[in-house]
Short mmCIF file of C-alpha atoms in Angstrom, two decimals:
data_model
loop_
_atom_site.label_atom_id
_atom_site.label_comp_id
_atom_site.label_asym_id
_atom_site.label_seq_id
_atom_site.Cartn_x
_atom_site.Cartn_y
_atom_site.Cartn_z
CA UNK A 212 -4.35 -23.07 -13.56
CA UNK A 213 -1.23 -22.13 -11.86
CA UNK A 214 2.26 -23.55 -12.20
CA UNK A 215 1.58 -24.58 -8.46
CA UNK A 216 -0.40 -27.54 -7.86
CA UNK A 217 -0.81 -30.02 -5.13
CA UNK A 218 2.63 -32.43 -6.61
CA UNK A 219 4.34 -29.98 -7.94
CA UNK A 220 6.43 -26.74 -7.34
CA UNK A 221 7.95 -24.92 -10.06
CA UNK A 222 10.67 -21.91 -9.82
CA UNK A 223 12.66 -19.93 -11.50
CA UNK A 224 16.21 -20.82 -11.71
CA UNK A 225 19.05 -18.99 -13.75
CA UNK A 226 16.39 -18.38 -16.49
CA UNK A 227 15.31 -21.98 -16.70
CA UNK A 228 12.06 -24.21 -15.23
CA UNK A 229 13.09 -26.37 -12.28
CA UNK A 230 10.36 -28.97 -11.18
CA UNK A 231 10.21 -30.75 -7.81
CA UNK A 232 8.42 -33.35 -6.77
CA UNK A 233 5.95 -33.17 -3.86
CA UNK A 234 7.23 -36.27 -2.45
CA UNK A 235 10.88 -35.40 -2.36
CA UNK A 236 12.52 -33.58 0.42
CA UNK A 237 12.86 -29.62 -0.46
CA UNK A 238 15.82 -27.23 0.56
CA UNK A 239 14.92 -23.90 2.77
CA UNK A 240 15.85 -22.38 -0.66
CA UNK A 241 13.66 -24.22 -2.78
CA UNK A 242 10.79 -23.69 -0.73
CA UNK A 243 11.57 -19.86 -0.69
CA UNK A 244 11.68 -19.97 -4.34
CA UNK A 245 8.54 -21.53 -4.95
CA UNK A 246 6.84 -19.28 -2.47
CA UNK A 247 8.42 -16.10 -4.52
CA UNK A 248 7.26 -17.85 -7.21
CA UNK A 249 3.70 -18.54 -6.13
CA UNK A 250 3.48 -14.80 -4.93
CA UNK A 251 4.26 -13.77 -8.01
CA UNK A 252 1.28 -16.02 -9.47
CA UNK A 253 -1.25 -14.49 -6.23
CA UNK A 254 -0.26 -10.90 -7.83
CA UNK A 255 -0.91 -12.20 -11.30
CA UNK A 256 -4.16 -14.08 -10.53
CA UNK A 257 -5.72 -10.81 -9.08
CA UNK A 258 -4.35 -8.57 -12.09
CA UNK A 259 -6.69 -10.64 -14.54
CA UNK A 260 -9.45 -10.69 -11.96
CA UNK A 261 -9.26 -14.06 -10.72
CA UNK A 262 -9.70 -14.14 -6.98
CA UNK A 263 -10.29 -17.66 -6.80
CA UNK A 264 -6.92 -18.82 -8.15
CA UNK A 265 -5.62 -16.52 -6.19
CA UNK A 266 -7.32 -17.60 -2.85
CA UNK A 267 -6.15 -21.16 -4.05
CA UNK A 268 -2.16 -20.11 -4.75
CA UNK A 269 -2.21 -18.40 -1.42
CA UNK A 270 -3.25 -21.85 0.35
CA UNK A 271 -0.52 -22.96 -1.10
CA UNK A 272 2.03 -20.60 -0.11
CA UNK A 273 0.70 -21.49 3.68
CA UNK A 274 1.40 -24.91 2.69
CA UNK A 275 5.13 -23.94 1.56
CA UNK A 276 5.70 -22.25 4.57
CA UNK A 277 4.34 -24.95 7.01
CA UNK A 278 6.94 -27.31 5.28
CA UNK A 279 9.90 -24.78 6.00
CA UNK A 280 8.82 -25.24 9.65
CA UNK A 281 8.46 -28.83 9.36
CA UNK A 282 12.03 -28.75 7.93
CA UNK A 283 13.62 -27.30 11.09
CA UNK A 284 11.13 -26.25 13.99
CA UNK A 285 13.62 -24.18 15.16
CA UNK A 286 13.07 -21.52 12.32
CA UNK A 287 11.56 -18.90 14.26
CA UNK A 288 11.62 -16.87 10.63
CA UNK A 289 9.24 -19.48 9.41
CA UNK A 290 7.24 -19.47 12.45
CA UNK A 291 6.83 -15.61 12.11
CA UNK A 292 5.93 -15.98 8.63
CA UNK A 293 3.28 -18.47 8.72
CA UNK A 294 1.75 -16.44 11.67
CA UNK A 295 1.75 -13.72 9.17
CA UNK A 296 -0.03 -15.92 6.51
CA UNK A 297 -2.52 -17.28 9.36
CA UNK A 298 -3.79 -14.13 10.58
CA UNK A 299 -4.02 -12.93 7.25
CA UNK A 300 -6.43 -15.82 6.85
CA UNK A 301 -7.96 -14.99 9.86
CA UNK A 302 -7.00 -17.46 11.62
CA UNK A 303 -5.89 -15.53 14.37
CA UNK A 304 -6.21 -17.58 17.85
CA UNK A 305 -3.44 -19.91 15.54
CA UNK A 306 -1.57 -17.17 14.42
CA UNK A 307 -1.07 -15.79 18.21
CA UNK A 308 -0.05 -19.47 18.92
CA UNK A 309 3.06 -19.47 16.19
CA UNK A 310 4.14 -16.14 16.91
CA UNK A 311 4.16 -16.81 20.54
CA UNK A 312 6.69 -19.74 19.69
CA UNK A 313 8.31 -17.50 17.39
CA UNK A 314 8.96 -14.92 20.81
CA UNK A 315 9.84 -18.27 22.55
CA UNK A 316 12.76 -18.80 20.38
CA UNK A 317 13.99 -15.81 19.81
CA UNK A 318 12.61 -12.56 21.86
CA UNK A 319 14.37 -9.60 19.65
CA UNK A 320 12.65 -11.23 16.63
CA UNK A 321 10.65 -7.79 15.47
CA UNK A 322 8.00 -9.20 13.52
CA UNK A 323 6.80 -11.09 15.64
CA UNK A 324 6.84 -8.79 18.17
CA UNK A 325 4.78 -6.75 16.28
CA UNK A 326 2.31 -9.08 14.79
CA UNK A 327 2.21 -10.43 18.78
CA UNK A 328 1.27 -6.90 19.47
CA UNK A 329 -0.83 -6.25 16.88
CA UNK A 330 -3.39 -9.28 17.59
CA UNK A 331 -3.03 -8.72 21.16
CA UNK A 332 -4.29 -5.19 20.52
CA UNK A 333 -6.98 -6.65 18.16
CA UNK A 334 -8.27 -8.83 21.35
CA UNK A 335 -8.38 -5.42 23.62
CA UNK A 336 -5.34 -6.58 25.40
CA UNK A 337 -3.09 -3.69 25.54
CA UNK A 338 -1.37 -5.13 28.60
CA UNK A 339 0.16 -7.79 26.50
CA UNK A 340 0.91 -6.00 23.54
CA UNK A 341 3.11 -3.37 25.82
CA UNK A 342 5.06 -6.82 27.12
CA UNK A 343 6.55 -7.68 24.12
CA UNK A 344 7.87 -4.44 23.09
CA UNK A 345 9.39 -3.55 26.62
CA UNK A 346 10.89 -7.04 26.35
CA UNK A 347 12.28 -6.08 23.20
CA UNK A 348 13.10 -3.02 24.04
CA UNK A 349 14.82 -3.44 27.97
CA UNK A 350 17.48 -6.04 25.51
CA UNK A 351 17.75 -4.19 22.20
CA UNK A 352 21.61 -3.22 22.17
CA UNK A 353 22.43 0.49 22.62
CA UNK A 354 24.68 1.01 19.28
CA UNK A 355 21.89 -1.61 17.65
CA UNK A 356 20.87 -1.13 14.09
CA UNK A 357 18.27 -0.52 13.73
CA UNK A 358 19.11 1.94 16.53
CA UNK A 359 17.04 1.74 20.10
CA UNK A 360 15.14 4.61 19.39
CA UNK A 361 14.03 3.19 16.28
CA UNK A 362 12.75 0.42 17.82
CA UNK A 363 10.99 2.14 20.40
CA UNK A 364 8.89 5.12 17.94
CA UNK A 365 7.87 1.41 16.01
CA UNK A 366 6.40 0.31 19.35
CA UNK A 367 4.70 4.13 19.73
CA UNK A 368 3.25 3.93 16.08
CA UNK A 369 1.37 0.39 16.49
CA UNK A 370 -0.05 1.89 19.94
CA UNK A 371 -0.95 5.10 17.91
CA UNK A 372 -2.63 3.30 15.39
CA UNK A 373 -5.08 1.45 17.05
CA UNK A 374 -5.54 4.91 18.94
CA UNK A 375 -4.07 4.11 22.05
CA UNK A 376 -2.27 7.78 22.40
CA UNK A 377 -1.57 7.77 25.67
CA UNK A 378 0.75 4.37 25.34
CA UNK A 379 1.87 5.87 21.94
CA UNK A 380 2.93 9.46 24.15
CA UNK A 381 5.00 7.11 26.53
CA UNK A 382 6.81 5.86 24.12
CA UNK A 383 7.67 8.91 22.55
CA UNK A 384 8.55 10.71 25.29
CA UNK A 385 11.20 7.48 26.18
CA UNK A 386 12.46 7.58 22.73
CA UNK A 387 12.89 11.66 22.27
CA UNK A 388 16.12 11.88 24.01
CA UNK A 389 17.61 9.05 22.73
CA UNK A 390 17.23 10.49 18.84
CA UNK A 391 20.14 11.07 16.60
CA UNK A 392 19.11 11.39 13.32
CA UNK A 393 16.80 13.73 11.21
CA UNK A 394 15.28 10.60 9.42
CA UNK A 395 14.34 9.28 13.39
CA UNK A 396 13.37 12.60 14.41
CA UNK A 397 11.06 12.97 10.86
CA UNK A 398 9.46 9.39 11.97
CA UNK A 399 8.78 10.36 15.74
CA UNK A 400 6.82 13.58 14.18
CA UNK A 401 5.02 11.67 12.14
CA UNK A 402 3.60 9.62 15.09
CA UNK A 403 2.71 12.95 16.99
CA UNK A 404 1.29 14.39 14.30
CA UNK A 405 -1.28 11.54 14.02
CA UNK A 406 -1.75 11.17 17.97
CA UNK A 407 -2.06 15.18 18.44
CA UNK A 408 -4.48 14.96 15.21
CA UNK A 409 -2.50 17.58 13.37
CA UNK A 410 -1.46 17.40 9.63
CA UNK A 411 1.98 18.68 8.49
CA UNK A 412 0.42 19.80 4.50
CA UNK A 413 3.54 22.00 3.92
CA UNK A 414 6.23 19.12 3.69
CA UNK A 415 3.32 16.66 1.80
CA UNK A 416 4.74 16.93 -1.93
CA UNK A 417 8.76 16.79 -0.83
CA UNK A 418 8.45 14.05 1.50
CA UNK A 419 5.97 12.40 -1.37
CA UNK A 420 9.32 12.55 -4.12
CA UNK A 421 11.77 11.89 -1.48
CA UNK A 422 9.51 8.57 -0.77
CA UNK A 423 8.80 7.86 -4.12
CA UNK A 424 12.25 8.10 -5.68
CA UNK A 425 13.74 6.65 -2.90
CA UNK A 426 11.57 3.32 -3.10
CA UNK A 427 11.37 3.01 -7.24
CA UNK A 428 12.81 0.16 -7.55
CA UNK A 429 11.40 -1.83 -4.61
CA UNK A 430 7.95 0.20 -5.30
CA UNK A 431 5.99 -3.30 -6.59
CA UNK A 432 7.63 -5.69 -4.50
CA UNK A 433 6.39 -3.36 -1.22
CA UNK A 434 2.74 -2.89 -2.36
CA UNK A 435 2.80 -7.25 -2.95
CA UNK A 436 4.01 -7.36 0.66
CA UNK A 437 1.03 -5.44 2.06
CA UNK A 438 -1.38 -6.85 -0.57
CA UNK A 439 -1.86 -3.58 -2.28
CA UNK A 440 -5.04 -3.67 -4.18
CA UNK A 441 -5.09 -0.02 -5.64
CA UNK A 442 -5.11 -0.93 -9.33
CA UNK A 443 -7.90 -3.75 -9.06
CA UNK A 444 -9.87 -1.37 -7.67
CA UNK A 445 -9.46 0.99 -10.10
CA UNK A 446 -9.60 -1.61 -13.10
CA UNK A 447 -13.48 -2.45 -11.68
CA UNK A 448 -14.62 0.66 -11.41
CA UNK A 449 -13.69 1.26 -15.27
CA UNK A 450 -15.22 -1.32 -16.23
CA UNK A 451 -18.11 -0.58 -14.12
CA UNK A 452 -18.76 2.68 -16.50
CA UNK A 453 -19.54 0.04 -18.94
CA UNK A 454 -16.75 1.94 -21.29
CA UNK A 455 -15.66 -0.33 -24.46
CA UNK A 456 -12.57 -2.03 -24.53
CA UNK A 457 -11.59 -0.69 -28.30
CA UNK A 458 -9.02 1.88 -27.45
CA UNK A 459 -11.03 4.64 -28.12
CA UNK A 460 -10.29 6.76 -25.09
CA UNK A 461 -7.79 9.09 -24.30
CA UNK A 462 -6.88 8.31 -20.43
CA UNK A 463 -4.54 10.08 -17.69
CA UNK A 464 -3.35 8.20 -15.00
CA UNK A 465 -2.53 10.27 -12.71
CA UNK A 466 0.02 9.64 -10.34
CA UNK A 467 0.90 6.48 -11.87
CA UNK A 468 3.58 5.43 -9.76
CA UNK A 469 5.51 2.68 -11.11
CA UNK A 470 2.57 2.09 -14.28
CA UNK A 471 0.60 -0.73 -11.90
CA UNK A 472 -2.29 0.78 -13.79
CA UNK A 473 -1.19 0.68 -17.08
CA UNK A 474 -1.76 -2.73 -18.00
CA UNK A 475 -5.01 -2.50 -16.83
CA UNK A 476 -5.98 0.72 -18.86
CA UNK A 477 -4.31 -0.50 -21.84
CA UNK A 478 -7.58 -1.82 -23.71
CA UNK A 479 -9.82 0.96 -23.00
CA UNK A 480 -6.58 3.87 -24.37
CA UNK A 481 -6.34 5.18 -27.71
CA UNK A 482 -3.63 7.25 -25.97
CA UNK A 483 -2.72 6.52 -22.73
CA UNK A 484 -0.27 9.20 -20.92
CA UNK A 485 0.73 9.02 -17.43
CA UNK A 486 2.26 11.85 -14.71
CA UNK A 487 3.72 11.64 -11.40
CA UNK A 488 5.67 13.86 -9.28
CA UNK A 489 8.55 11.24 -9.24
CA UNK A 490 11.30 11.15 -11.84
CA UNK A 491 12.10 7.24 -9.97
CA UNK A 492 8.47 6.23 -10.31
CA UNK A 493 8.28 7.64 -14.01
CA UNK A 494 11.60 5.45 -14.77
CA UNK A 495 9.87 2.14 -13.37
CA UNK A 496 6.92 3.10 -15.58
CA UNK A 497 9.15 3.96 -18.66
CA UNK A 498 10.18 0.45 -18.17
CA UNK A 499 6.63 -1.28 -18.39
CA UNK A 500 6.64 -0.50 -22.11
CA UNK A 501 2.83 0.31 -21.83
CA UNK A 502 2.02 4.06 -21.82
CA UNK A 503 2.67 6.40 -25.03
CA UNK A 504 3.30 9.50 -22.82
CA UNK A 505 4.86 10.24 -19.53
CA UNK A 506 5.32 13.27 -17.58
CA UNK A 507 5.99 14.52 -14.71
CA UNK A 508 3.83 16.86 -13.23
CA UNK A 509 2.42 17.41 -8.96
CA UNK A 510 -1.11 17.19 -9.46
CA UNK A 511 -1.26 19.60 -6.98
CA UNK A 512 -0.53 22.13 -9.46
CA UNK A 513 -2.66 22.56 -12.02
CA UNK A 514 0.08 24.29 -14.37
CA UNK A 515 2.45 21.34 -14.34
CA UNK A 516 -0.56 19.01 -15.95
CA UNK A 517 -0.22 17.28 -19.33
CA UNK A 518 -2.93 19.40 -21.39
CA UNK A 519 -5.58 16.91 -22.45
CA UNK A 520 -7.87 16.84 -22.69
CA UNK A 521 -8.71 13.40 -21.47
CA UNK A 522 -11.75 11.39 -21.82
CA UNK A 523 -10.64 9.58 -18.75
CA UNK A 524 -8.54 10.42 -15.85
CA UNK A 525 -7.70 8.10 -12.82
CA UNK A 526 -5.80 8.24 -9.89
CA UNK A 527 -5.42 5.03 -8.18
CA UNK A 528 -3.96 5.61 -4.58
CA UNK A 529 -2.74 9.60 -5.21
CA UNK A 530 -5.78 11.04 -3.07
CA UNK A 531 -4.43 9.90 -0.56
CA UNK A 532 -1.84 11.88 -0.29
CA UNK A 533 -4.07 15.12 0.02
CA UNK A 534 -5.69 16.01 2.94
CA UNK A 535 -7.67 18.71 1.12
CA UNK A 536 -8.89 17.56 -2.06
CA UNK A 537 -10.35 20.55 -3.93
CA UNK A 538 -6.91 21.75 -5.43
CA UNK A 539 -5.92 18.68 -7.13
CA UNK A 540 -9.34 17.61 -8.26
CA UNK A 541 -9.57 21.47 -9.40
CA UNK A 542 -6.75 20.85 -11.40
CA UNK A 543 -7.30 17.83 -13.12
CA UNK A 544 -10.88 18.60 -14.21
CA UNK A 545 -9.29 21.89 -16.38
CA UNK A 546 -7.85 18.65 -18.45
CA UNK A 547 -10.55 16.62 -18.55
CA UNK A 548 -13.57 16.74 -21.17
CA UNK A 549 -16.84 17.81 -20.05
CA UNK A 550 -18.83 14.74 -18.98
CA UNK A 551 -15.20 12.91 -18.87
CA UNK A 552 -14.88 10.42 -15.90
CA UNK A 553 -12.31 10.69 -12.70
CA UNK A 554 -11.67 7.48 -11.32
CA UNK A 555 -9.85 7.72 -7.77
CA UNK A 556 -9.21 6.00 -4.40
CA UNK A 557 -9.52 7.26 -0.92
CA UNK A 558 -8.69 5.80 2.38
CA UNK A 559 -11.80 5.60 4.85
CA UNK A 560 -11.64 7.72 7.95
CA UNK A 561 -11.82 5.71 10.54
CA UNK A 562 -12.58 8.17 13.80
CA UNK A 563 -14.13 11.29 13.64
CA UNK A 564 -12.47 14.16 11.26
CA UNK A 565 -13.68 17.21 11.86
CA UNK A 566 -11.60 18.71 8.94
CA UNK A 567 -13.23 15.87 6.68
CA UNK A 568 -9.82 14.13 6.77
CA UNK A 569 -7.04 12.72 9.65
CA UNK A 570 -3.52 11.59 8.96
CA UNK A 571 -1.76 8.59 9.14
CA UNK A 572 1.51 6.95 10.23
CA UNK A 573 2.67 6.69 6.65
CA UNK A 574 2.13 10.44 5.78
CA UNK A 575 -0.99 9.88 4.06
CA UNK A 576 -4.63 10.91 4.89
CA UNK A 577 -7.78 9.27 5.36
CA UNK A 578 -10.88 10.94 4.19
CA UNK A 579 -14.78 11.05 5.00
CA UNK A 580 -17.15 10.20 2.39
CA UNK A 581 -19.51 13.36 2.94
CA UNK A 582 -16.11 15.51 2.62
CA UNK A 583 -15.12 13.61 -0.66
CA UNK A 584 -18.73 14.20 -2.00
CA UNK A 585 -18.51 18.00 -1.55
CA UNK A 586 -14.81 18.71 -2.74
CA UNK A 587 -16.02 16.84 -5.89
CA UNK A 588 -19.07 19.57 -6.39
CA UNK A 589 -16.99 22.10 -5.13
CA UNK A 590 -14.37 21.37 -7.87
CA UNK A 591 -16.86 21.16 -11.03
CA UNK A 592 -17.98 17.33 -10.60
CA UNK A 593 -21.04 15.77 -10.25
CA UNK A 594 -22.12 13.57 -6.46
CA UNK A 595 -20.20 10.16 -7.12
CA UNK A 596 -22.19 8.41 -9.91
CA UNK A 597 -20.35 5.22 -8.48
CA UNK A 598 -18.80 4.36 -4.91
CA UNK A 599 -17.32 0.88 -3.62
CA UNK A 600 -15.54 0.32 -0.87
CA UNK A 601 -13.08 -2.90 -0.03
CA UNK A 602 -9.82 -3.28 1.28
CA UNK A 603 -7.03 -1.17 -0.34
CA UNK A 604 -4.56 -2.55 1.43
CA UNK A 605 -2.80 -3.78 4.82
CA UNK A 606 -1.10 -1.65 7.19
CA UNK A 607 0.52 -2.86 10.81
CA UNK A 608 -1.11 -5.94 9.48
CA UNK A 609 -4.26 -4.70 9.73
CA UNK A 610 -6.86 -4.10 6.61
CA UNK A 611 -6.89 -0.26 5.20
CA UNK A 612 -10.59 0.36 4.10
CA UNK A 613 -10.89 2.34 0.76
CA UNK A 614 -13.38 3.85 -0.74
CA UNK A 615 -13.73 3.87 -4.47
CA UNK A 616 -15.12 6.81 -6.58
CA UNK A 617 -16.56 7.48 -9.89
CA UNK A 618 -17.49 11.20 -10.89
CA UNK A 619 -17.84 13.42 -14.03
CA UNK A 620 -17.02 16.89 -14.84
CA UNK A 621 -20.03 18.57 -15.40
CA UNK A 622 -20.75 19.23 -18.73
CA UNK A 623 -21.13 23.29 -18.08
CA UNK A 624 -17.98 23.36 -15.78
CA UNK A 625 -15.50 25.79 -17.89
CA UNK A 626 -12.21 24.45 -18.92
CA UNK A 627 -9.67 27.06 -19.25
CA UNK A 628 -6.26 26.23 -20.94
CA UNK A 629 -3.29 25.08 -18.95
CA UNK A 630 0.23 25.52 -19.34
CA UNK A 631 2.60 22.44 -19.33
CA UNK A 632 5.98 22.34 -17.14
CA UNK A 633 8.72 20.71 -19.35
CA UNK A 634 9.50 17.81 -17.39
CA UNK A 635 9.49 13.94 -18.84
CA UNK A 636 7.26 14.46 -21.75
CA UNK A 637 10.34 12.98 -23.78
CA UNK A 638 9.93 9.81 -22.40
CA UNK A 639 7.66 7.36 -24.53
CA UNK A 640 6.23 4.38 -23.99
#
């Protein structure tokens, strides 16, 4: 059961347990503690497979929240925030009906703009959706931070991701002149590159470590927010293979981020090492106590590579980064054993990609099936043995589709040696 029942909240204060009863009033603090609190339970719920629970903590957090608003019906914050919570229940003619109060009370409040825009473009209605962001927009201050021009590429990427380009090129073309910095001109590319359906592969693995280390710390707490399942997936498609849990496998995870994975490996590892092309990222996973290797290596080249080789390799959420996916699956069968497994994620195209793949708002790419099947075979794997797909994760509020993959390496596929690139192998688990 979780600390978070129907009398009782519990949260962490300086290091000690502070209990509140249902029946007494709450501070805005409290409550915001025991929500942290009870997200933190959601996330844990889910890591040990337990959707239930975590269905019935995340009732609770709407409960929380409705009692903030209850507390002062003025607090267009809370009023954003349970619209949030509602639509993600999909409860969404209520969730239109709190952020439209939220807008009521305060107009410049940006997430509920965009959630107002988001389930107005759900409904078809892109009329509405352009109302609230010119109304945000016409009174965001000149010097504002963020700056105008900010503001209005936001409005062109939630028009360009529910492919309405030609709203998404007005935008842009109203916020081009009003750019002053690289970092706003990077993020009105990145919106043309997805509405003039053109990838930008050359910049991928910089941007991807300028991300990465820039976000280390905050990595976990950003995936929570848009109920990133990545590693859940990946943890049921192990045990899908039916492997035993007696730590008799030698397992990469590739591209392990912050080590979300790593827990979830742990039982199935005899040694578990882990790789990503982010020194920040390698840090957070150093700090998870859990894998007995780490090093960093761009599994884009197959020379930087620990050596293996590995009974197991997964990739939970890396693929994405790839448009093409022949040169890092290439790469990371040369460490794997004949007949080993690769476990990895894609994101589901979701309009036609001639290529195989499109890219995204968030400088990743989203991949066909067919075109995932054949850069497996083209790379030395077998046709997916397994495939699932479910929600990876949420973006503009909206669920991302994944797919879920389970190949091996042929058993015939050759397996020449590989150098190593010196790079964290000194840090241990």
């Amino acid at each position: 059961m979780s600390d978070l029942d129907d009398t009782t909240t519990r949260t962490e204060l300086g290091g000690h347990q502070a209990e509140t009863s249902r029946d007494a009033p709450r501070s805005r603090a409290a409550l915001d503690d025991g929500i942290r609190a009870a997200s933190r339970q959601v996330y844990a719920a889910r890591q040990a497979g337990d959707e239930a629970e975590a269905a019935r903590i995340f009732k609770r957090i709407l409960s929380l929240t409705e009692e903030k608003i209850t507390l002062d019906p003025a607090d267009g914050e809370a009023r954003t925030e349970l619209a949030i919570l509602l639509h993600l229940s999909g409860r969404s003619e209520e969730a239109k009906s709190e952020a439209d109060r939220s807008l009521a009370a305060d107009p410049s409040d940006r997430s509920a703009v965009q959630l107002r825009s988001v389930l107005a473009l759900k409904d078809g209605d892109e009329a509405r959706a352009a109302e609230v962001w010119d109304d945000l927009i016409g009174q965001w201050p000149e010097n504002g931070s963020p700056s105008r021009a900010y503001m209005i590429v936001r409005a062109a990427k939630v028009f360009a991701f529910f492919d309405r380009d030609a709203r998404a090129r007005a935008y842009l073309d109203l916020a081009r002149p009003l750019l002053r910095t690289p970092a706003e001109r990077d993020d009105l590319r990145a919106v043309e590159v997805l509405v003039n359906g053109a990838g930008d592969m050359e910049r991928q693995a910089a941007h991807s470590v300028e991300i990465f280390d820039a976000f280390a710390k905050t990595y976990d707490q950003v995936l929570f927010g848009i109920q990133n399942r990545g590693p859940f997936l990946i943890r049921d498609m192990v045990q899908r293979l039916g492997l035993p849990a007696t730590r008799s496998r030698d397992i990469l995870d590739a591209g392990c981020g912050t080590g979300l994975c790593g827990p979830l490996l742990r039982e199935y590892a005899r040694t578990l090492h882990g790789c990503d092309i982010s020194i920040g990222m390698l840090e957070q996973s150093r700090a998870r106590n859990i894998y007995d290797l780490l090093t960093r290596s761009d599994i884009s080249v197959a020379g930087s590579l620990p050596e293996g080789p590995f009974d197991v390799i997964v990739a939970g959420d890396v693929m994405v980064y790839f448009g093409t996916l022949s040169g890092p699956l290439s790469g990371l069968a040369q460490v794997l054993k004949p007949g080993g497994w690769i476990v990895f994620t894609t994101e589901l195209a979701q309009k036609p990609a001639p290529r195989g793949w499109h890219p995204t708002l968030t400088h990743r790419y989203r991949h066909d099936p067919a075109f995932v099947r054949a850069e497996l075979t083209r790379s030395g794997f077998s046709a997916p043995r397994h495939e699932v797909r479910d929600t990876l994760r949420h973006e503009f509020m909206m669920p991302v589709e994944a797919n879920c993959v389970a190949a091996q390496k042929l058993a015939l596929a050759s397996s020449p040696a590989t150098l190593t690139l010196p790079g964290l192998s000194g840090l241990t688990g």
